[in-house]
Coordinates of C-alpha atoms in Angstrom, one line a residue:
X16 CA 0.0 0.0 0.0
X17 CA 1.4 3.0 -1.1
X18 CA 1.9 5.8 1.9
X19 CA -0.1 9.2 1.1
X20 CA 0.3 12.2 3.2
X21 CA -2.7 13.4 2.8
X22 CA -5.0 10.8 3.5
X23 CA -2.8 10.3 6.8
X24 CA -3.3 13.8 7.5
X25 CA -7.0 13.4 7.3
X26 CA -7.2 10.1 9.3
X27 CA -5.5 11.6 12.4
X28 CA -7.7 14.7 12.0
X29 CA -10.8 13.0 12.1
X30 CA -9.2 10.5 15.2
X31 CA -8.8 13.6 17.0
X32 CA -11.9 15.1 16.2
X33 CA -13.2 12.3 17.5
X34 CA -11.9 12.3 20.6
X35 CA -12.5 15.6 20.9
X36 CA -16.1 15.3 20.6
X37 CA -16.5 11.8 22.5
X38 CA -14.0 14.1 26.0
X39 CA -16.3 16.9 25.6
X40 CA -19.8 14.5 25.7
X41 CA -18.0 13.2 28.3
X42 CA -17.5 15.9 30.4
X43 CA -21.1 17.6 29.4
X44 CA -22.6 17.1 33.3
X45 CA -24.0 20.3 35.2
X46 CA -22.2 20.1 38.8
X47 CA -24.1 21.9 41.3
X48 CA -22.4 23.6 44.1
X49 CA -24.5 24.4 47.3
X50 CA -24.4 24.4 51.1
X51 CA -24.9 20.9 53.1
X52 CA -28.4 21.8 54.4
X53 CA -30.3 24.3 51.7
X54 CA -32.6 26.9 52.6
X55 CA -36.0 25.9 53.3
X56 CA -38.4 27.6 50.6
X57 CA -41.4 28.5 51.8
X58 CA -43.6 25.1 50.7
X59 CA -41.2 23.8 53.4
X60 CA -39.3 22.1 51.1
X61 CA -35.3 22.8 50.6
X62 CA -34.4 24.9 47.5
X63 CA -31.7 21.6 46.8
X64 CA -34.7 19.5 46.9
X65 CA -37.1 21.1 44.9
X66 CA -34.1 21.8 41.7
X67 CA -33.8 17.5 42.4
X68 CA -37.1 17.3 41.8
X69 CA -38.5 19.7 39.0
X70 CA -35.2 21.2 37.6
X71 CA -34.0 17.8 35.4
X72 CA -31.8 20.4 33.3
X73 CA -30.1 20.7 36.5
X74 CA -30.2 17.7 38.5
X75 CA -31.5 14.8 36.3
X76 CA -27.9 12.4 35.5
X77 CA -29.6 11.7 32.2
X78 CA -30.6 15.3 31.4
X79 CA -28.3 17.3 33.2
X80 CA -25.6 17.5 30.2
X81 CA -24.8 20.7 27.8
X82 CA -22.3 19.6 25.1
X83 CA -22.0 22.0 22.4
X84 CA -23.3 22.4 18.7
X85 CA -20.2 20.3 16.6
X86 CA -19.5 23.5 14.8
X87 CA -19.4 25.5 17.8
X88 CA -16.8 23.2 19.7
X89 CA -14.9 25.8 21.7
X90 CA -15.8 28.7 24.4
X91 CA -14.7 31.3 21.8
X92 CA -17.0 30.1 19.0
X93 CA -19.4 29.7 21.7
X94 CA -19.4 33.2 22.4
X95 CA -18.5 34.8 19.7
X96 CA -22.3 33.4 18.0
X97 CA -24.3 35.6 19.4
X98 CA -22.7 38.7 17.8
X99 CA -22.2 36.4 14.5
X100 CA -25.7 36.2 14.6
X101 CA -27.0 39.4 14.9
X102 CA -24.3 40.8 12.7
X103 CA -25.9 39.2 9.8
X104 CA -29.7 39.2 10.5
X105 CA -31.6 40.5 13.9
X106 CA -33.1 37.9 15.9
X107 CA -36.9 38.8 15.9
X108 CA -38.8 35.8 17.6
X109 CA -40.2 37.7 20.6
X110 CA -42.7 40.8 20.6
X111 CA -42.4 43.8 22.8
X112 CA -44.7 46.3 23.8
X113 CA -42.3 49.3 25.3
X114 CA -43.3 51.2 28.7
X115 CA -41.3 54.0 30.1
X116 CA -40.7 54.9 33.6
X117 CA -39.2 57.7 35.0
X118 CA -36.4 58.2 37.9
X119 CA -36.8 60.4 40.8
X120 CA -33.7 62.5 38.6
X121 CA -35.8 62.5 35.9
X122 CA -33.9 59.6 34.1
X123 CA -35.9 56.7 31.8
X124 CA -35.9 53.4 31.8
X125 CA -37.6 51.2 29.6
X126 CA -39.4 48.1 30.4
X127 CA -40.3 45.8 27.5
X128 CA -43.1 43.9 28.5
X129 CA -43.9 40.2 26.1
X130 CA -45.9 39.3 25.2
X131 CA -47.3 42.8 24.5
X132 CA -51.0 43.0 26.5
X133 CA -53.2 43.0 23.2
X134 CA -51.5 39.2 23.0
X135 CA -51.6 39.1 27.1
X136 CA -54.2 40.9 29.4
X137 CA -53.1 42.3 32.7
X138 CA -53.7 39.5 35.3
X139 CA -51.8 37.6 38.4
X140 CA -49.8 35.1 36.4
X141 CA -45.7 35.0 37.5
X142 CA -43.9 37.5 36.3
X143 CA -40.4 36.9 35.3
X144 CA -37.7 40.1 34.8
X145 CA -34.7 39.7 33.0
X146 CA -31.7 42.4 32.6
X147 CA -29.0 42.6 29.8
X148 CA -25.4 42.6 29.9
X149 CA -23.2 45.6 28.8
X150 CA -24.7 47.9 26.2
X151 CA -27.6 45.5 25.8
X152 CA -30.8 45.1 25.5
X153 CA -34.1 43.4 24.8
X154 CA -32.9 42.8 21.4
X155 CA -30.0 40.5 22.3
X156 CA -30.3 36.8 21.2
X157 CA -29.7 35.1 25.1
X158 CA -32.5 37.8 26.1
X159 CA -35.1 36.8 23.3
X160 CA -34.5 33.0 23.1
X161 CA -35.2 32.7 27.2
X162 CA -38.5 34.8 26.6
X163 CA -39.6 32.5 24.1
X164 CA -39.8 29.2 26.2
X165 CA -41.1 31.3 29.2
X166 CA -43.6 32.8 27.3
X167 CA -44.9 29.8 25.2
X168 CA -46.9 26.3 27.0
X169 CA -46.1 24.8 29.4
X170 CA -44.9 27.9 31.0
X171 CA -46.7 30.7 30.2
X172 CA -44.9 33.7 31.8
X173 CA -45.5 36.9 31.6
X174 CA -41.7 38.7 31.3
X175 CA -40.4 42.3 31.1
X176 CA -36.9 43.5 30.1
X177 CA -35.1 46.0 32.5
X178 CA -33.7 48.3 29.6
X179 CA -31.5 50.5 31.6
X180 CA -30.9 54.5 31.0
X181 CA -29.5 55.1 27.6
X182 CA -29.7 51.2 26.4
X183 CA -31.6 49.8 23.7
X184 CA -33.2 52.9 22.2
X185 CA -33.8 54.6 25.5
X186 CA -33.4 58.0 25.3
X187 CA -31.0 59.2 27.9
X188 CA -32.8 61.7 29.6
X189 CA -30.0 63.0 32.3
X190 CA -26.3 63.2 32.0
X191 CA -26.3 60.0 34.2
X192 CA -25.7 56.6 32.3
X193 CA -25.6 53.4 34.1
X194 CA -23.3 51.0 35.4
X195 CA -22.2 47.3 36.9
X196 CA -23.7 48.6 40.3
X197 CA -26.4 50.9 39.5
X198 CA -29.2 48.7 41.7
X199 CA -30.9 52.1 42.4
X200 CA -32.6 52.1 38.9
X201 CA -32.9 48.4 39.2
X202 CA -34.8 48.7 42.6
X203 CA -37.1 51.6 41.1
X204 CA -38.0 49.0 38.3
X205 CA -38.8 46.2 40.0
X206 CA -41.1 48.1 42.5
X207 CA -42.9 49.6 39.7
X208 CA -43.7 46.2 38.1
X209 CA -44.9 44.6 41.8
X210 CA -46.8 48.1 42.2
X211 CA -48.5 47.6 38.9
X212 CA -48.9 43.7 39.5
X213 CA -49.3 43.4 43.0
X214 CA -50.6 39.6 43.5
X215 CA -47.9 38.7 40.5
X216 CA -44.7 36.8 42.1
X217 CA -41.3 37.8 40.6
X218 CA -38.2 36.0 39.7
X219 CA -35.5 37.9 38.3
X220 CA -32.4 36.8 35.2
X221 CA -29.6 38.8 34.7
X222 CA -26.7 38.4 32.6
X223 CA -23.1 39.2 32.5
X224 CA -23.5 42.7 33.4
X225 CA -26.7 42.9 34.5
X226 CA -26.1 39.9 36.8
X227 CA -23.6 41.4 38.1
X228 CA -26.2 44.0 39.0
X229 CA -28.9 41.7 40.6
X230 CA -26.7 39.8 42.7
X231 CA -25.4 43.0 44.1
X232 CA -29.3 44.2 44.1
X233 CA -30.4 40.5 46.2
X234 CA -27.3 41.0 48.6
X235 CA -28.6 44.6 49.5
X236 CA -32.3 44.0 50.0
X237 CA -31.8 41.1 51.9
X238 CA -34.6 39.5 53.5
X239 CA -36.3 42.5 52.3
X240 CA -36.0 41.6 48.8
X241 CA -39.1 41.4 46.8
X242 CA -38.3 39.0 44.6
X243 CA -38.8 35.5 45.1
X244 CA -35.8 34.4 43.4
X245 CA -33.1 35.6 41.3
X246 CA -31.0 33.5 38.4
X247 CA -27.6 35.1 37.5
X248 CA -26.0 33.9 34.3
X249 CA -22.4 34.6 33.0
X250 CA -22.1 36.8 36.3
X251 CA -18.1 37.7 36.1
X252 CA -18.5 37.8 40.2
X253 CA -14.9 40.0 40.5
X254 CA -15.3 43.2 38.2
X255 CA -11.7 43.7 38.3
X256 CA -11.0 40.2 37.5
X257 CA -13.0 40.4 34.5
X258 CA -12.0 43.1 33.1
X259 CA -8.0 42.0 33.1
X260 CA -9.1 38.7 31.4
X261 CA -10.5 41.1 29.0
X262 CA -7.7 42.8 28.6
X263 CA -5.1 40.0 28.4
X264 CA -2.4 40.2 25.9
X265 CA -3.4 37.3 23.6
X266 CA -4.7 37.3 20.3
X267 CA -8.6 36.2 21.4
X268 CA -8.4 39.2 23.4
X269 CA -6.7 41.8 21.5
X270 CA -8.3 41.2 18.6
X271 CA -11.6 40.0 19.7
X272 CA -12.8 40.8 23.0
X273 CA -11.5 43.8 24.0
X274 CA -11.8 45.9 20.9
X275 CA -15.6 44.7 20.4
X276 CA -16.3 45.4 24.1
X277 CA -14.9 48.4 23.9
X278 CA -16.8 49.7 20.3
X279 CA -20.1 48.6 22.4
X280 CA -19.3 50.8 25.0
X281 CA -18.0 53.5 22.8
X282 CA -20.7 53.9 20.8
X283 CA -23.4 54.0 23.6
X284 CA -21.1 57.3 25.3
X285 CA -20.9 59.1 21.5
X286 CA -24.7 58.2 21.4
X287 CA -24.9 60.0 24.5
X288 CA -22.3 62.2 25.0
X289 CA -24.1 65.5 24.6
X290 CA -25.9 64.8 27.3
X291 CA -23.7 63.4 29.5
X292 CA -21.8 67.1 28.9
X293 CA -24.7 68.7 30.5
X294 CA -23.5 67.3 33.9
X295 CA -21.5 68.8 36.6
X296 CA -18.5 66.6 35.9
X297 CA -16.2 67.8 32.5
X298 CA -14.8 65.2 31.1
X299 CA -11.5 65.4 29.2
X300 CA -12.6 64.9 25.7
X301 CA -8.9 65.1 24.4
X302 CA -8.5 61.9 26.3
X303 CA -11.2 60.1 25.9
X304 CA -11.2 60.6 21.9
X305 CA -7.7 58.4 22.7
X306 CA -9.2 55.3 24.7
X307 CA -7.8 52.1 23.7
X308 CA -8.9 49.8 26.3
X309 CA -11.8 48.9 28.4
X310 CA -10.0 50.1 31.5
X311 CA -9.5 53.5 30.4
X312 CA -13.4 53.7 29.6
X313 CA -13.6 53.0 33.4
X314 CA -11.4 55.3 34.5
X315 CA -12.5 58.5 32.3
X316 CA -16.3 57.9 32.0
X317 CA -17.4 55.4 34.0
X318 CA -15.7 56.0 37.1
X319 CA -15.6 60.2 36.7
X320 CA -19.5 60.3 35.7
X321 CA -20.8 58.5 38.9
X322 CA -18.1 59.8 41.3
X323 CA -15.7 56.9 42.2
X324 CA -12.0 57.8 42.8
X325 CA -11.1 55.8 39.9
X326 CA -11.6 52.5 38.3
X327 CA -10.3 50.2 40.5
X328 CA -12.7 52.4 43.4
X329 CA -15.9 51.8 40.9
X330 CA -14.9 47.8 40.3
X331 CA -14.0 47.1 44.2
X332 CA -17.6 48.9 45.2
X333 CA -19.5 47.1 43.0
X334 CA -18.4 43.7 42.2
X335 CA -21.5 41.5 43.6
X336 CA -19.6 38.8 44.8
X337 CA -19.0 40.8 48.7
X338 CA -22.9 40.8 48.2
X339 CA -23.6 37.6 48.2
X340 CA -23.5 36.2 51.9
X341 CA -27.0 38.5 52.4
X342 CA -28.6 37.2 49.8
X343 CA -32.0 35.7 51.6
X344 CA -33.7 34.5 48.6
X345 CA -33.7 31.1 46.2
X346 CA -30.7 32.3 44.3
X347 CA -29.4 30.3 40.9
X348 CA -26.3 30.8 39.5
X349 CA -24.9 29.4 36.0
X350 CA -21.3 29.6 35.0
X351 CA -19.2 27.9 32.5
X352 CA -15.8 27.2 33.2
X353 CA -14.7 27.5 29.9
X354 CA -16.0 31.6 30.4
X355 CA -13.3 33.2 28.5
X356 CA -14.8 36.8 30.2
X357 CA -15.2 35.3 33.8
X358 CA -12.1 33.6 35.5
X359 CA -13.0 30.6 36.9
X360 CA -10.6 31.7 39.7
X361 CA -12.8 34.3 40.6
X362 CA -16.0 32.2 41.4
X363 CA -16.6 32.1 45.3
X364 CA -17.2 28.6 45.5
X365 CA -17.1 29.2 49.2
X366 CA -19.6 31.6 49.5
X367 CA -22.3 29.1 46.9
X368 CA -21.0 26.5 50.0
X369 CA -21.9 28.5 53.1
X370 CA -25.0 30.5 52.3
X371 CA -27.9 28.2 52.0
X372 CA -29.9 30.1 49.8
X373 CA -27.4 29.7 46.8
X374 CA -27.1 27.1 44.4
X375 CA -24.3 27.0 41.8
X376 CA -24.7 25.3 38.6
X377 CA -21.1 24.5 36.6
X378 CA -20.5 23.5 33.2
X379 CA -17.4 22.3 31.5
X380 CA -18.7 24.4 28.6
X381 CA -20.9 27.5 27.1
X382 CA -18.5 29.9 26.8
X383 CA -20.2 33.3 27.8
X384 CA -24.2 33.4 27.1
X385 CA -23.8 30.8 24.8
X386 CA -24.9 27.6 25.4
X387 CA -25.7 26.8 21.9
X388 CA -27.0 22.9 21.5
X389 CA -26.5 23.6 17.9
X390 CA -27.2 26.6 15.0
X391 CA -30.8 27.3 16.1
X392 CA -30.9 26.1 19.5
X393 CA -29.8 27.1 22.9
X394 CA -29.3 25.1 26.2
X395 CA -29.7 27.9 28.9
X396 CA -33.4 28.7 28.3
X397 CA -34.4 24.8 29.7
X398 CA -32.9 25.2 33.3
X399 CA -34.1 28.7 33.1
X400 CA -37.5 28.2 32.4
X401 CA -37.7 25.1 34.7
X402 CA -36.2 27.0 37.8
X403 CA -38.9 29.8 37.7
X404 CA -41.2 27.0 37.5
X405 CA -40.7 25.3 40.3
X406 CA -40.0 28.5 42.5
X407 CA -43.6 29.6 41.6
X408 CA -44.9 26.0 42.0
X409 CA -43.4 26.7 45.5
X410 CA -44.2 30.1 46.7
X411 CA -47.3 32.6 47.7
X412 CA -47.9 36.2 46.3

């Protein structure tokens, strides 16, 4: 048999692929990281009992598995989708009907509410919120693809996006934007929605960013809180953290991450910078037209806007992880090791093992907010949808 180089070449390709694919099916198992004794919901059973029973995304052995789409085998392809997606044709599965509130300051949020109320009248069925990550929105694929399976049988939900000041088409009506800690706004949305539906409960999402911001928001309130739960997805837990594995000096990052994290952010201030100007802090224009990384947004804007000595004062005040050991609520988490934005150093495992109201779901895999099962199909709405569930199966108005 005559040798050929090519045909070798291919055969250890696909081996390896192989083996690739049968490691990472391998490996596919959601670990869940909680206290010895859970919290005690109040149906009287334990939060660790009830996600065993009626979360099988979560707890099942034969269902508790994400392995990714074959084309999307790695955390950078997995994350990297979403804007691959939207860059070449807006998701539109979800409809909106847009509501704005107004801030004791005078600034605006915007809730989109879906289904719109000519689709859904106003009436007592569980209300779920969800907030975006960085310069999000509504529109964003993770935000719309978790609204369609709460919204549709067997679940049913009412849900509302928490578009904050400035974000997805809001009109920034002060010279304050918003930030990683801005729970404020946050808190003057969610009472608004219980005001409105009083004998609604309430289970709050965020991601990246924004669950950054809810954690934070939980820790605060408490036992006060007036949510019944809270589900934080993609949370990068250590601000500072995050933003040096942004910022790392590898290719992924300097060519990828950092630059498209930065345009996002970029473009919302130029959106908004006249009216940002009509605040009592002057910026130094000079310098910002010169920003080349994320950490120098932070310290010109970010940090100099909403009054923080500098950036490492604005990450160290609002990272949500020195939150956490308030938080008094059913509280799920969902991380991927593989997060290329969230070190996996920086997850306070200890804290998910000593508070009994937290449960940590791990995954070898997802990247960040990706998830994707294959092209068309995502993995986190599932455990979402089925978490709510059961916390409404389990809890009074």
């Amino acid at each position: 048999m005559i040798y050929n180089p090519l045909l070798a070449t291919n055969a250890i390709a696909a081996s390896a692929a192989t083996l690739y694919r049968k490691n990472t099916v391998d490996n596919s198992g959601v670990y869940l990281i909680n206290a010895p004794q859970t919290a005690i919901v109040e149906s009287k059973n334990t939060l660790f009992d009830i996600i065993t029973a009626e979360c099988p995304s979560l707890a099942d052995p034969n269902k508790a598995h994400f392995v990714p789409a074959p084309l999307l085998p790695t955390a950078d392809f997995q994350t990297c989708y979403n804007a691959i997606r939207e860059r070449f044709g807006k998701l539109k599965i979800v409809k909106y009907e847009r509501e704005l509130i107004t801030t004791e300051d005078g600034g605006t949020i915007g809730l989109d509410w879906s289904p719109p109320f000519t689709q859904m009248p106003e009436d007592d069925r569980p209300i779920v919120v969800l907030s975006h990550g960085l310069s999000g929105g509504s529109q964003e694929t993770y935000i719309q693809t978790a609204i369609k399976t709460l919204t549709s049988a067997p679940y049913n939900f009412r849900t509302v996006v928490v578009n904050f000041r400035g974000c997805a088409g809001v009109k920034l009506t002060t010279h304050v934007l918003y930030n990683a800690g801005t729970t404020s706004d946050y808190d003057i949305a969610v009472k608004y929605i219980k005001g409105r539906f009083p004998q609604s409960k309430l289970v709050a999402i965020g991601y990246s960013l924004g669950a950054n911001l809810i954690t934070k928001y939980v820790g605060e309130q408490g036992k006060a809180c007036p949510l019944k739960a809270a589900i934080s997805v993609g949370n990068p837990y250590d601000l500072a953290a995050s933003s040096n594995a942004i910022e790392q000096p590898t290719l992924r990052s300097k060519y990828v991450y950092s630059p498209a994290i930065l345009e996002g952010l970029m473009q919302l201030y130029q959106r908004h910078s006249k009216m940002v100007a009509t605040g009592p802090v002057k910026l130094d224009a000079e310098a910002i037209a010169k920003i080349k990384t994320i950490s120098e947004y932070n310290e010109l804007i970010t940090s100099r806007i909403f009054g923080y000595k500098n950036s490492t004062d604005y990450f160290q005040q609002n990272s949500c992880a020195q939150f956490m050991p308030n938080i008094s609520i059913p509280f799920l988490a969902i991380t991927a090791l593989d997060d290329p934005l969230c070190p996996e150093s920086y997850i306070p495992r200890k804290i998910f093992r000593s508070n009994p109201h937290l449960v940590l779901a791990l995954t070898m895999y997802g990247g960040h907010l990706g998830y994707h099962e294959s092209l068309s199909q995502s993995w986190l709405p599932r455990p979402i949808a089925e978490f709510c569930s059961a916390i409404f199966n389990h809890t009074t108005a």
